[in-house]
CSV table of C-alpha atoms in Angstrom, one decimal:
chain,number,residue,atom,x,y,z
X,1,ALA,CA,110.6,70.8,97.7
X,2,GLY,CA,107.3,70.6,100.2
X,3,VAL,CA,108.3,75.0,100.4
X,4,ALA,CA,108.5,75.5,96.3
X,5,GLU,CA,105.8,72.7,95.2
X,6,ALA,CA,103.6,76.0,97.1
X,7,ALA,CA,104.9,78.7,95.4
X,8,ALA,CA,103.8,81.0,92.3
X,9,SER,CA,106.3,84.1,90.6
X,10,VAL,CA,103.7,85.4,88.2
X,11,GLY,CA,106.6,88.6,87.3
X,12,PRO,CA,105.3,92.2,87.7
X,13,ARG,CA,102.2,92.5,85.3
X,14,GLY,CA,99.5,91.3,84.6
X,15,ARG,CA,97.1,92.0,89.0
X,16,MET,CA,94.0,89.5,86.4
X,17,ARG,CA,97.2,87.4,86.2
X,18,LEU,CA,97.4,87.6,89.4
X,19,HIS,CA,95.0,87.2,90.8
X,20,SER,CA,94.1,84.7,88.6
X,21,ALA,CA,97.9,83.2,90.0
X,22,LEU,CA,96.6,82.9,93.6
X,23,GLU,CA,93.3,81.3,93.3
X,24,SER,CA,94.9,78.3,91.6
X,25,VAL,CA,97.6,77.8,93.9
X,26,GLU,CA,94.9,79.0,96.8
X,27,ALA,CA,98.4,80.5,98.5
X,28,THR,CA,97.4,81.8,101.8
X,29,THR,CA,100.2,84.5,101.5
X,30,LEU,CA,101.1,87.4,99.4
X,31,ILE,CA,104.9,88.6,98.6
X,32,THR,CA,104.4,92.7,97.0
X,33,THR,CA,105.0,95.6,97.6
X,34,PRO,CA,103.2,98.4,98.9
X,35,THR,CA,102.3,100.2,95.5
X,36,GLY,CA,101.6,96.9,94.1
X,37,ALA,CA,99.2,95.2,96.6
X,38,MET,CA,97.3,98.9,97.2
X,39,ASP,CA,96.8,98.7,93.1
X,40,PHE,CA,96.0,95.0,93.4
X,41,LEU,CA,93.0,95.9,95.9
X,42,ALA,CA,91.6,99.5,94.0
X,43,ARG,CA,91.7,96.7,90.7
X,44,LEU,CA,89.3,93.9,92.3
X,45,HIS,CA,87.0,96.8,93.6
X,46,LEU,CA,86.8,99.2,91.2
X,47,GLU,CA,87.2,97.0,87.8
X,48,PHE,CA,87.2,93.1,88.5
X,49,LEU,CA,84.2,93.6,90.1
X,50,LEU,CA,85.4,90.7,92.9
X,51,ASP,CA,85.6,90.6,96.5
X,52,PRO,CA,89.0,90.5,98.6
X,53,LEU,CA,87.4,88.0,101.1
X,54,ASP,CA,87.4,85.1,98.2
X,55,LEU,CA,90.9,84.6,97.8
X,56,GLU,CA,91.2,83.5,101.8
X,57,LEU,CA,94.4,85.2,102.1
X,58,GLU,CA,95.4,85.3,105.2
X,59,HIS,CA,99.5,86.8,105.6
X,60,ILE,CA,100.4,90.3,103.0
X,61,LEU,CA,104.6,90.9,103.4
X,62,LEU,CA,105.3,94.1,102.0
X,63,VAL,CA,108.9,94.3,100.1
X,64,GLY,CA,110.9,96.7,98.1
X,65,GLU,CA,109.2,99.6,98.8
X,66,VAL,CA,108.6,102.8,101.5
X,67,PRO,CA,104.6,102.8,102.1
X,68,SER,CA,102.2,105.7,102.3
X,69,PRO,CA,100.4,105.8,105.1
X,70,ASN,CA,97.2,103.9,106.1
X,71,THR,CA,98.6,101.4,104.2
X,72,TYR,CA,99.1,98.5,105.7
X,73,ARG,CA,95.1,98.9,107.9
X,74,GLN,CA,93.6,99.2,104.6
X,75,LEU,CA,94.8,96.4,103.5
X,76,ALA,CA,93.8,94.2,106.2
X,77,ASP,CA,90.6,95.7,107.1
X,78,GLU,CA,89.8,94.9,103.3
X,79,PHE,CA,91.6,91.1,103.1
X,80,GLU,CA,90.9,89.9,106.6
X,81,ALA,CA,95.1,89.2,106.9
X,82,SER,CA,97.8,89.5,109.2
X,83,VAL,CA,100.4,92.6,107.2
X,84,ARG,CA,104.3,92.6,107.9
X,85,GLU,CA,106.7,93.8,106.0
X,86,LEU,CA,109.8,92.9,105.4
X,87,TYR,CA,113.3,94.1,104.8
X,88,ALA,CA,115.3,92.7,101.6
X,89,ASP,CA,119.3,93.4,101.9
X,90,PRO,CA,119.5,96.1,99.2
X,91,TYR,CA,123.2,94.3,98.1
X,92,PHE,CA,121.7,90.8,97.1
X,93,GLY,CA,118.0,90.2,97.6
X,94,VAL,CA,117.4,89.0,100.7
X,95,ALA,CA,115.1,89.8,103.5
X,96,ILE,CA,116.4,89.6,106.6
X,97,ALA,CA,114.8,91.9,109.1
X,98,GLN,CA,111.0,92.1,109.4
X,99,ARG,CA,108.1,94.3,111.6
X,100,GLY,CA,104.0,93.6,112.2
X,101,PRO,CA,102.3,97.7,111.4
X,102,SER,CA,102.8,98.6,115.8
X,103,ASP,CA,106.5,97.0,115.9
X,104,ALA,CA,109.0,100.6,116.3
X,105,VAL,CA,111.4,99.0,114.5
X,106,LEU,CA,113.1,96.2,113.0
X,107,ALA,CA,113.5,92.8,114.1
X,108,PRO,CA,116.5,91.2,112.0
X,109,VAL,CA,116.5,87.1,111.6
X,110,ARG,CA,119.6,87.3,113.9
X,111,GLU,CA,121.9,90.1,115.4
X,112,GLY,CA,125.0,91.6,114.0
X,113,LEU,CA,122.9,92.1,110.1
X,114,LEU,CA,121.3,95.5,110.1
X,115,GLY,CA,122.4,99.0,112.0
X,116,LEU,CA,122.6,103.3,111.6
X,117,ALA,CA,125.5,104.6,110.4
X,118,PRO,CA,126.1,108.3,110.4
X,119,PHE,CA,125.2,110.1,106.8
X,120,ASP,CA,129.1,111.4,106.9
X,121,LYS,CA,130.7,108.9,108.4
X,122,ASP,CA,131.6,104.9,108.4
X,123,VAL,CA,130.7,104.1,111.5
X,124,LEU,CA,127.7,102.4,113.2
X,125,LEU,CA,125.6,104.7,115.8
X,126,ASP,CA,125.5,103.0,119.1
X,127,ALA,CA,122.3,101.9,120.4
X,128,PRO,CA,119.9,103.9,121.7
X,129,TYR,CA,120.2,106.4,119.2
X,130,SER,CA,120.4,109.7,118.8
X,131,GLU,CA,117.7,112.3,117.1
X,132,GLY,CA,117.9,113.3,113.3
X,133,LEU,CA,119.3,111.4,110.4
X,134,ALA,CA,120.6,108.1,109.8
X,135,GLU,CA,121.3,106.0,107.1
X,136,VAL,CA,120.4,101.9,107.4
X,137,VAL,CA,123.9,99.5,106.9
X,138,VAL,CA,123.7,96.3,106.7
X,139,THR,CA,126.9,94.7,107.8
X,140,PRO,CA,127.5,90.9,106.4
X,141,SER,CA,129.2,88.9,108.4
X,142,TRP,CA,127.3,85.5,107.5
X,143,HIS,CA,129.1,86.0,103.9
X,144,SER,CA,133.0,85.2,103.6
X,145,SER,CA,134.8,87.9,101.9
X,146,LEU,CA,132.7,90.7,103.1
X,147,ASP,CA,132.9,89.7,106.9
X,148,GLY,CA,133.2,93.3,109.2
X,149,THR,CA,132.5,95.6,105.6
X,150,THR,CA,130.1,98.1,106.7
X,151,LEU,CA,127.3,99.1,103.2
X,152,ARG,CA,126.0,102.0,103.1
X,153,THR,CA,121.7,101.4,102.0
X,154,GLY,CA,120.9,104.6,100.4
X,155,GLN,CA,117.5,103.9,102.5
X,156,ALA,CA,117.4,106.5,105.4
X,157,VAL,CA,115.6,106.8,108.8
X,158,ARG,CA,114.6,109.6,111.4
X,159,LEU,CA,115.8,109.7,114.1
X,160,GLY,CA,113.0,110.3,118.0
X,161,GLY,CA,115.9,109.9,119.9
X,162,GLY,CA,115.3,106.7,122.7
X,163,GLU,CA,115.5,103.6,119.5
X,164,ALA,CA,116.6,100.5,120.8
X,165,GLY,CA,116.8,98.7,117.1
X,166,VAL,CA,116.7,99.9,112.6
X,167,PRO,CA,113.3,101.6,112.2
X,168,ALA,CA,111.7,100.2,108.4
X,169,PRO,CA,113.2,103.1,106.1
X,170,ALA,CA,110.7,105.8,104.8
X,171,HIS,CA,113.6,108.0,102.5
X,172,THR,CA,116.1,107.1,101.1
X,173,VAL,CA,119.0,109.3,99.7
X,174,GLY,CA,122.3,109.3,97.8
X,175,GLU,CA,123.0,108.7,93.7
X,176,HIS,CA,120.4,106.3,93.9
X,177,VAL,CA,116.0,107.0,93.9
X,178,LEU,CA,113.5,104.0,94.5
X,179,VAL,CA,110.8,103.3,92.1
X,180,ARG,CA,108.1,101.3,92.4
X,181,GLY,CA,110.4,99.1,94.2
X,182,ARG,CA,113.7,99.8,91.3
X,183,TRP,CA,116.3,101.2,92.5
X,184,LEU,CA,117.7,104.0,89.6
X,185,SER,CA,121.5,105.0,89.5
X,186,LEU,CA,120.9,109.3,88.7
X,187,PRO,CA,125.2,108.6,87.0
X,188,LYS,CA,123.6,105.8,85.2
X,189,VAL,CA,121.5,108.7,83.8
X,190,THR,CA,123.9,111.2,83.9
X,191,ALA,CA,126.0,109.2,81.8
X,192,ALA,CA,122.6,108.6,79.6
X,193,LEU,CA,121.8,112.3,78.9
X,194,THR,CA,125.1,113.1,78.8
X,195,ARG,CA,125.6,111.6,75.3
X,196,ILE,CA,123.1,113.0,73.7
X,197,ASP,CA,123.4,116.0,72.3
X,198,GLY,CA,121.5,119.3,73.1
X,199,VAL,CA,120.2,118.4,76.8
X,200,SER,CA,121.2,121.3,78.7
X,201,GLN,CA,119.4,120.8,81.8
X,202,TRP,CA,117.0,117.8,83.4
X,203,ASP,CA,114.9,116.9,86.5
X,204,LEU,CA,113.7,114.0,87.2
X,205,ARG,CA,109.7,114.7,89.3
X,206,ILE,CA,108.5,111.3,90.8
X,207,SER,CA,104.8,111.5,92.9
X,208,ARG,CA,102.9,109.0,94.1
X,209,GLU,CA,99.5,110.5,93.6
X,210,GLY,CA,97.3,107.1,92.8
X,211,THR,CA,98.0,103.9,93.9
X,212,LEU,CA,101.5,103.7,91.5
X,213,ASP,CA,105.2,105.7,91.7
X,214,ALA,CA,105.2,107.6,88.1
X,215,ALA,CA,108.2,109.1,87.5
X,216,LYS,CA,108.2,111.9,84.7
X,217,LEU,CA,112.4,113.4,83.2
X,218,HIS,CA,112.1,116.7,82.2
X,219,ILE,CA,114.7,117.6,79.8
X,220,THR,CA,115.9,120.9,79.0
X,221,PHE,CA,117.3,121.3,75.6
X,222,ASN,CA,119.9,124.8,74.6
X,223,ARG,CA,117.9,124.6,70.8
X,224,ASP,CA,114.6,125.2,69.8
X,225,THR,CA,114.9,122.9,67.4
X,226,LEU,CA,115.5,119.8,69.4
X,227,VAL,CA,112.1,121.1,71.0
X,228,LYS,CA,109.9,119.4,69.6
X,229,ASN,CA,112.0,116.5,67.3
X,230,PRO,CA,110.7,113.5,68.2
X,231,MET,CA,113.8,112.3,66.9
X,232,TRP,CA,115.0,113.7,69.6
X,233,LYS,CA,112.4,112.6,72.5
X,234,SER,CA,113.1,108.8,71.2
X,235,ARG,CA,116.6,109.0,71.9
X,236,ILE,CA,116.9,110.3,75.2
X,237,ALA,CA,113.3,107.2,76.0
X,238,GLN,CA,115.2,104.3,74.4
X,239,ALA,CA,118.2,106.0,76.6
X,240,LEU,CA,116.1,105.0,79.7
X,241,TYR,CA,114.7,101.9,78.5
X,242,ALA,CA,118.1,99.9,78.5
X,243,LEU,CA,118.5,101.3,82.1
X,244,THR,CA,115.5,100.2,83.5
X,245,PRO,CA,112.5,98.4,83.1
X,246,VAL,CA,111.0,101.6,85.1
X,247,SER,CA,109.1,103.5,82.9
X,248,ILE,CA,109.5,106.7,82.7
X,249,GLU,CA,107.6,109.1,81.0
X,250,VAL,CA,109.6,112.2,79.1
X,251,VAL,CA,108.7,115.7,78.7
X,252,ILE,CA,109.8,118.2,76.9
X,253,GLU,CA,110.8,121.8,78.1
X,254,GLU,CA,109.1,124.2,75.6
X,255,GLN,CA,111.5,127.2,77.0
X,256,VAL,CA,115.2,126.4,76.2
X,257,SER,CA,118.2,127.2,78.3
X,258,GLU,CA,121.9,127.0,76.9
X,259,GLU,CA,123.7,127.3,79.9
X,260,ARG,CA,124.6,123.5,81.6
X,261,ARG,CA,122.7,121.5,85.0
X,262,PRO,CA,123.4,118.7,86.7
X,263,GLY,CA,120.6,116.6,87.3
X,264,THR,CA,118.7,117.3,90.0
X,265,VAL,CA,115.3,115.0,91.4
X,266,THR,CA,111.1,116.0,92.6
X,267,ASP,CA,110.8,114.1,94.8
X,268,LEU,CA,107.0,115.1,95.0
X,269,ARG,CA,106.5,111.7,98.0
X,270,GLY,CA,108.7,113.4,100.3
X,271,HIS,CA,110.9,110.4,100.2
X,272,HIS,CA,114.6,110.8,98.6
X,273,LEU,CA,116.4,113.5,100.7
X,274,GLY,CA,118.8,114.5,98.1
X,275,GLN,CA,122.2,113.3,96.4
X,276,ASP,CA,124.5,114.9,98.5
X,277,ARG,CA,124.5,112.8,101.4
X,278,THR,CA,126.1,116.1,103.5
X,279,GLN,CA,123.3,118.4,102.6
X,280,ALA,CA,120.9,116.1,102.4
X,281,SER,CA,118.0,117.6,105.6
């Protein structure tokens, strides 16, 4: 009860609201995504004209995304706080491991919760690990019905060889892509666009040019009459809105193509390795 009274959740929207909440509850710890923390810092400096040190934060815990380079150092310097990364089980949303900026691997809250598996086999790799790509898996031994199972997370690591533990994920792989801390199902995007007449090809392009991720869905139609039709563009936007709370801009390509092709992902962040695990590199 004491912990609950000292906690506040302000939701995903409103940096000014976040600042007000941190001040009103005199919070010492901020739990957020890496890009959320960096965007909050940028707003404090450039928009609100406030000093990050005035918040007197002691701890910043980052979770839910692959951080950009120098994120930890900049946050630690600007807020003069300790910065650590949490690893949340994507199935249950529970933080089951953590690491500091100088730690090479994650430290699970107890042994047997995390492991690594090759992309093409449902077997656990033995530490120390060999060089190459591997997928993070969770092994919920604590669960009454899932004990003994191995659950793929879609999060991947590139091993240098010799690691005794699981590194923090730097990539994703498979049919889900991580955008702004949310998992977007590519099969659901495919299913939604298949029901819209005239869509022959699509490419989901994800970037992180500033502090936050940006997603654009480039649509190619199979006939000219749909290219300038605002109703068709609106239908696609509404279909995406029903799938995810993440804002995805719809871009209509001027050139048409009657050839139908499977949807693709262009991750300019370099995070997503591909939908097909057997061909990921």
